[in-house]
Amino acid sequence: MNPRLLPLAVTVLIFVVAYAVCYAQFPAMLSTRVIGNLLTDNAFLGIAAVGMTFVIISGGIDLSVGSVIAFTGVFITVMLRDTSLHPLAVFAILLGLTTLFGAAMGMIIHVLRMPPFIVTLAGMFLARGLAYILSVDSVPITHPFYEWLQSLYWLLPGKGRLTLIGGLMLLVFAFGILLAHRTRFGANVFALGGGVQTARLMGVPVARTTVAIYALSGFLAGLSGIVFSLYTSAGYSLAAVGVELDAIAAVVIGGTLLTGGSGFVAGTLIGVLIMGLIQTYIIFDGTLSSWWTKIVIGALLLVFIMLQKGLLSLADRRRSLRASGNT
Amino acid sequence: MNGTLARFGRRIAPQLVTLAVVVAMIGIVFPGFFDISIANGRLYGSPIDILNRGAPVALLAIGMTLVIATGGIDLSVGAVMAICGAIAATLIVDGYSLPATLALSLGAGLLCGLWNGLLVAVLGIQPIVATLILMVAGRGIAQLVTEGMIRTFSHHGFASLGSGNLLWLPTPVVIWVCAGILATLVVRRTALGMLIEAVGINRRASMLAGVNARLLIVTVYMVSGLCAAMAGLIVTADIRGADANNAGLFLELDAILAVVVGGTSLLGGHFSLIASLIGAMIIQAINTGILVAGFPPEFNLVIKACIVLAILVLQSPALQGAAMLFSRTKGQP
Amino acid sequence: MFAKTLLGASLLASMTLLSSAALSQTIGFSQIGSESGWRAAETTLTKQEAEKRGIDLKFSDAQQKQENQIKALRSFIAQGVDAILVAPVVATGWDAVLKEAKEAEIPVVLLDRMVDSDKDLYLTAVGSDLVHEGSVAGKWLVDTVAGKDCAVVELQGTTGSSPAIDRKKGFEQAIAGAANIKIIRSQTGDFTRAKGKEVMESFLKAENGGKNICALYAHNDDMAVGAIQAIKEAGLKPGTDILVVSIDAVPDIFQAMAAGEANATVELTPNMAGPAFDALKAYMDNGTVPPKFIQTESKLYTQKDDPAKEYEARKGLGY
Amino acid sequence: MTNNPTLLAAVGLSKTFPGTRALDGVDFDLRAGEVHALLGENGAGKSTLIKCLTGAYRRDGGDILLEGASIDPRDTQEAQRLGIGTVYQEVNLLPNLTVADNLLLGRQPRRLGLVSRRETNRIAREMLSRYGLTIDVARSLDSYSVAIQQIVAIARAVSLSGKVLILDEPTASLDRDEVRMLFDVVRSLRAQGLGIVFISHFLDQVFDISDRITVLRNGRLVGVRDAATLDRTQLINMMLGRELSEETRDRGRGGFDYAQRARIAYVGTGRAGVIAPFDLSIHRGEVVGMAGLLGSGRTETAELMFAAAPRDGGSVNKDGKPLKLASPRDAIAAGFGFSPEDRKTSGIIGDMSVRENIVLALQARQGWMRPVRLSRQREMADDYIRRLDIRTPDAEKPIGQLSGGNQQKALLARWLATNPEFLILDEPTRGIDVGAHAEIIRMIENLCESGMSLLVISSELDELVTYSHRVVVVRDRVHVAELIGEEITTDSIVAAIAKPSPAPETSA
């Protein structure tokens, strides 16, 4: 097997083992309800994490995701409350806005050669600040179209339900997998993560790709915000605090190298599900502090970072061994 | 000596000017801003509030500056604040003496720093990744320490760390100013500052010149942990309770911002603790200014974002490069 | 591999659902978090009440995030609990998950905060009337100042939360008839001590060192405790120079009242679970449908009510 | 073959950088269907010439002709489009991408808007099969050896450009079989009529594969020869020596009692794959020169001696006592100093002032608790700036803004400030102007007179001859000869370097 696939294999293995452990303790964990819930409850996180995967594979980071989700919710509610636009039109405007927002950050990162960390940090303040300005209250969305969207689900055997947003997340992942692994753009993203200078020498349009990556992340954060607003049927400027961290964690647990250049969109899905699984387990148990979630995720992060580190140094050692056979 | 002073003045001039502009703007919107009186045996007024409320970020900025100077970053400081505050409150409630409580919680901060430092310096993990682990897990640990409650206490000695007075000033002000002076003296009166900068600029060359880069990097993360512990103690003492949920939430970002606003490059190298501290005060002045001016607090973040963006754009390497090119072409026609 | 898991899951699902017959009652409780002392006490009391009744309580702390609460509710449903208690973090956004619970025939009881969903979607809500609490506090102030001019500063709860909205409304209703009482400044203190203290400091600065302020109304005691420290540090006497009235009745405010630094608090009992469990038992045993809203008492405590004793009585509850 | 038409020509090419003239009127021509080796030591101007040809640099003067037409590529991509492809020593591909993606990045075949993996892989396999390579192209590049990576890089360059192929040190990290495999590929490309520029410091390989050889030194053309008629000694003379150099050696030197105990003695120091175990001892007041071609193991020797790189066993004695030498800190504590070859990445701290750069090693040795007082730092800096004639407006100027020679002097000052007993200088005179050059040589002589022991690595043989009491010659990662006193002449050094390896690397 290609050693680069090892992190992905480990992720899948951990997921399966964890699920088996959960099942052994709580047989209900393997019901379609729980599986449907895993998809529905983590839909917004999953969609945002797809964008984050691209950003991280390219060697960057996007801290603005959670704030953009909050902004999206507030923007939609305010637009639906104060104008007579159809939700679909609002969605279109909003996705245009968040895509532009992401593109602008990408532009600043590329043109001003500033670290993505700081640029997207400012973006994080800005997006949440704009959300506050639009409305500080949690405003409910009562549009009939919203209710219709929420009522769409496919009942699985065993009363589990695959909701619209859960399905949408799977679609986004499918789209992400194709985009990452089956398009020239995807190859360029990996190329940037492998080394900007080399990528430039090999003819990758660095500026265009950088802007597109952050625009994509902005777009998916907006989509994630729409999903979040469907999930809670409200817009709230304090919502989705820290989602960017969850997304980063999911991406790393999914086997993507935080230093860029290597990763799997599919792995991110498993990463999201692992995190959802931990939460579900803790709720099922009912006596553990919910904060164990954070500690377990921290530990998983450590495990994965060490694993990747180990793989890298292993590859290095192999190479230097080869070199020592020299002359 | 004069040359050094002048250079130092030039170094912190942008930060001082920014601070002055922010303060002047608050003064315009809220004329009573500059009133300072003595009440209850201490100075009292909005400027003092800025100094007081800015204490946690100022303390964090001290450690963060040193970490960033080595080319690293410490995302875990907010979580470390929560951990140390939780430990301190729990210990004092359990009847430990004040010195023991302080020593143990500061020790916990050092330990957190040691963990980060080892990951970065010995295992060679990227700083942003290494400290992310403790950032995610740390708050959970703090919650476990407090068992999910706000641990309140009524130990006056400890509480005075947060709300007492010393030398006509709130204790936190005295603490961060002293910590700032002490840190500045330690890095500038010893060779520490120079060695840290050398490691941050060129780690390999520094090591070949005999600098113990590994030890130095572990040390700065430990200092950062210690500063975070102090900040956590102050926050805990201030409200007489450990709030594992909210203590230090997102303060790591403010601290990084303070350092960047203070003009230290995120890539490492030359640093100025004083400029970072002024940066921390700029951020707090914006926060306090919005409060006393009666603005709705929702503008806080947007104003902050705009100021930060402006400062960052002015400091960006691309623009500086352009400016240098411009001045060079002007210098040699 | 994942697809295989899914497939296996759907095959096994029917079996597992059949076998999940509960021996004792299992009740899920989704708590907002532990952001204030009062909430910690509510958690403690709920656990105590559950133990008293032999109920297997599944407790989940949502860390102040609605998404976590929704997740918790869904998990409870999937687990097939017998009933769900939820203290909702915000009023909006519960329709879908409550519908799911209803379809699964799991009764849901709201604790201490309301939701803006259809009343059919939950069994009952146990709580105090938040508007009423505000008006009790307002009425006390009207009676206390007795016609003298009084400028009030208000520390609001977390913006957008129902206690913040309703306690503000109730207070304003109570003082509406008294032209002598005016709210001159109102800011959010996020229900936390730290913010209460910080915001109060700025109020004091902005109002001539606090000399213009006659009374403080805080939406919870934690903010009041923080604000009291700020008042003391400003060289004024809380309770005398500035009247302090707040809501919740947590132990620390009794301590402050005993010291003469706070004047009044309106009790919000943290024991919401007791009435909730009782209502659930009656419903499940006999099918008795409880009223849609079970109101707990909003008792006013002042310095005359032996605050020191009240403090002793409450301090062990994990506030 | 030699009558083939000229494919690519550089005429009177010049390129100047601040402080140095990297190319000075260099002529170069490449014919279709030949392998043309470009040789010279570091700083000779090879890479500058290549970079001008491939558009990485813009030339200052002269002309570049491709098939007779003047070209002026603005970047490597344009050069590639014109037909000039380059493969570097550090494989300039993306190790994290698959082999197929590396070959076809930006041109992957698409179906219905999606990249067709199967088609991509098929084309990639086909491309590689022409080079006799049948590997799984769907695996990431870094799962293959450097040799295969080189061939992939060649395949990509050839498919993109197809007229001229520049191979910049492609064999530096290949083993013998891999070199053979690579050369088979190169020969087949030559047979197809490509013009190939081959840069290498392995002379055996150069003689093995090249048709003609161009030698540069110090930015100037030394000469062009047919490989078949050139012998090694001539070639090395062209690269290193001055054909008519006078012997400037001061015959009064030497006379060391080598029977006496050495000050520092390395026994069995080495590292597998880097440098064969060697014994080396240095006496008080002695200058040991080290000669050898680039990549022969000179720098590696120095790094091992300073404990800047790990070594396999061996022992070190100082004044007869065993010395613990596990890190540069240990070495500095023992009174060693090391001025590395690559000033920029391993020597200077670019953003720091000249003063701070000078006191750094002393300060690091004293520990942070005992700072060198600022006034003392200034005194020291000013003193060295005067004594070594470091040209800087003042001691506070960032060292990165100084010229190479002045940076070198400041680095010397850094070590002199620690008052070392043993100083290792790796290429102390590289890339610096003539004046500074002479000063550094004078300084080396003064230092050894004051009792310091020195190890000096240099490509300038007449320089080594001037100041060395002993010269160690390194070839193919082995210390092969030691010349003492009267034996030291440029000719004897060249002969030692040129002596073919006992087991020729690429015997036919």
Coordinates of C-alpha atoms in Angstrom, one line a residue, chain B residues 30 32 35 39-40 42 44-46 49 52-53 143 148-150 152-154 162-165 235 237-241 243 245-246 284 287-288 290-297, chain C residues 33-37 40 44 61 63-64 185 187-188 192-195 197-199 201-202 204-207 209 222 225 229-236 252 255 311 317-319:
Chain B
F30 CA -16.4 60.7 26.0
G32 CA -14.8 62.5 31.1
D35 CA -10.7 62.2 34.8
A39 CA -10.7 56.9 45.8
N40 CA -10.4 54.1 48.4
R42 CA -6.0 54.1 44.8
Y44 CA -9.4 55.7 39.8
G45 CA -10.5 56.5 36.3
S46 CA -11.0 55.2 32.8
D49 CA -9.4 50.7 33.9
N52 CA -6.3 47.1 34.8
R53 CA -8.5 45.3 32.3
Q143 CA -13.5 21.8 33.3
G148 CA -18.0 21.8 35.6
M149 CA -18.8 24.4 38.3
I150 CA -17.6 27.9 38.9
T152 CA -15.9 30.4 44.0
F153 CA -13.8 31.2 47.0
S154 CA -13.6 34.0 49.6
G162 CA -7.3 40.5 41.2
S163 CA -9.1 43.3 42.9
G164 CA -6.7 44.7 45.5
N165 CA -4.6 47.8 45.4
V235 CA -8.8 36.6 36.1
A237 CA -8.9 36.3 41.7
D238 CA -10.7 39.2 40.1
I239 CA -14.1 37.5 40.1
R240 CA -13.3 35.3 43.1
G241 CA -14.1 32.2 41.1
D243 CA -14.8 30.1 35.4
N245 CA -15.7 28.1 30.5
N246 CA -14.9 31.7 29.9
Q284 CA -7.9 47.2 25.6
N287 CA -12.6 47.7 24.1
T288 CA -12.9 50.1 27.0
I290 CA -16.4 51.3 23.2
L291 CA -17.9 50.6 26.6
V292 CA -17.5 54.1 28.1
A293 CA -18.5 55.8 24.9
G294 CA -21.8 54.0 25.2
F295 CA -21.4 52.4 21.8
P296 CA -23.3 49.1 21.5
P297 CA -20.6 46.5 22.1
Chain C
G33 CA -23.5 24.6 30.3
S34 CA -21.9 25.7 33.5
E35 CA -21.6 29.4 32.8
S36 CA -23.1 30.6 36.1
G37 CA -23.3 29.5 39.7
A40 CA -24.3 24.6 38.4
T44 CA -26.6 19.5 41.2
D61 CA -23.4 19.7 29.1
Q63 CA -20.9 24.0 26.5
Q64 CA -23.3 26.9 25.7
R185 CA -27.5 53.0 31.0
Q187 CA -25.3 47.0 28.7
T188 CA -24.8 43.3 28.4
T192 CA -20.6 36.6 34.1
R193 CA -18.9 38.1 37.1
A194 CA -16.0 39.3 35.0
K195 CA -18.1 41.2 32.5
K197 CA -17.5 44.0 36.9
E198 CA -16.0 45.4 33.8
V199 CA -19.2 46.9 32.5
E201 CA -16.6 50.0 36.0
S202 CA -17.4 51.8 32.8
L204 CA -19.3 54.4 37.1
K205 CA -16.8 56.3 35.0
A206 CA -19.4 57.4 32.5
E207 CA -21.7 58.6 35.3
G209 CA -17.8 58.4 39.3
D222 CA -23.2 36.8 39.4
V225 CA -21.5 40.3 42.7
Q229 CA -16.7 44.8 43.7
A230 CA -16.5 47.5 41.1
I231 CA -18.6 49.9 43.2
K232 CA -16.5 49.2 46.2
E233 CA -13.3 49.8 44.2
A234 CA -14.8 53.1 43.1
G235 CA -15.0 54.3 46.7
L236 CA -18.7 54.0 47.0
D252 CA -22.9 34.7 47.2
Q255 CA -23.3 36.9 51.7
Y311 CA -26.3 31.6 52.7
L317 CA -25.4 23.0 46.3
G318 CA -22.6 23.6 44.0
Y319 CA -23.5 27.2 43.2

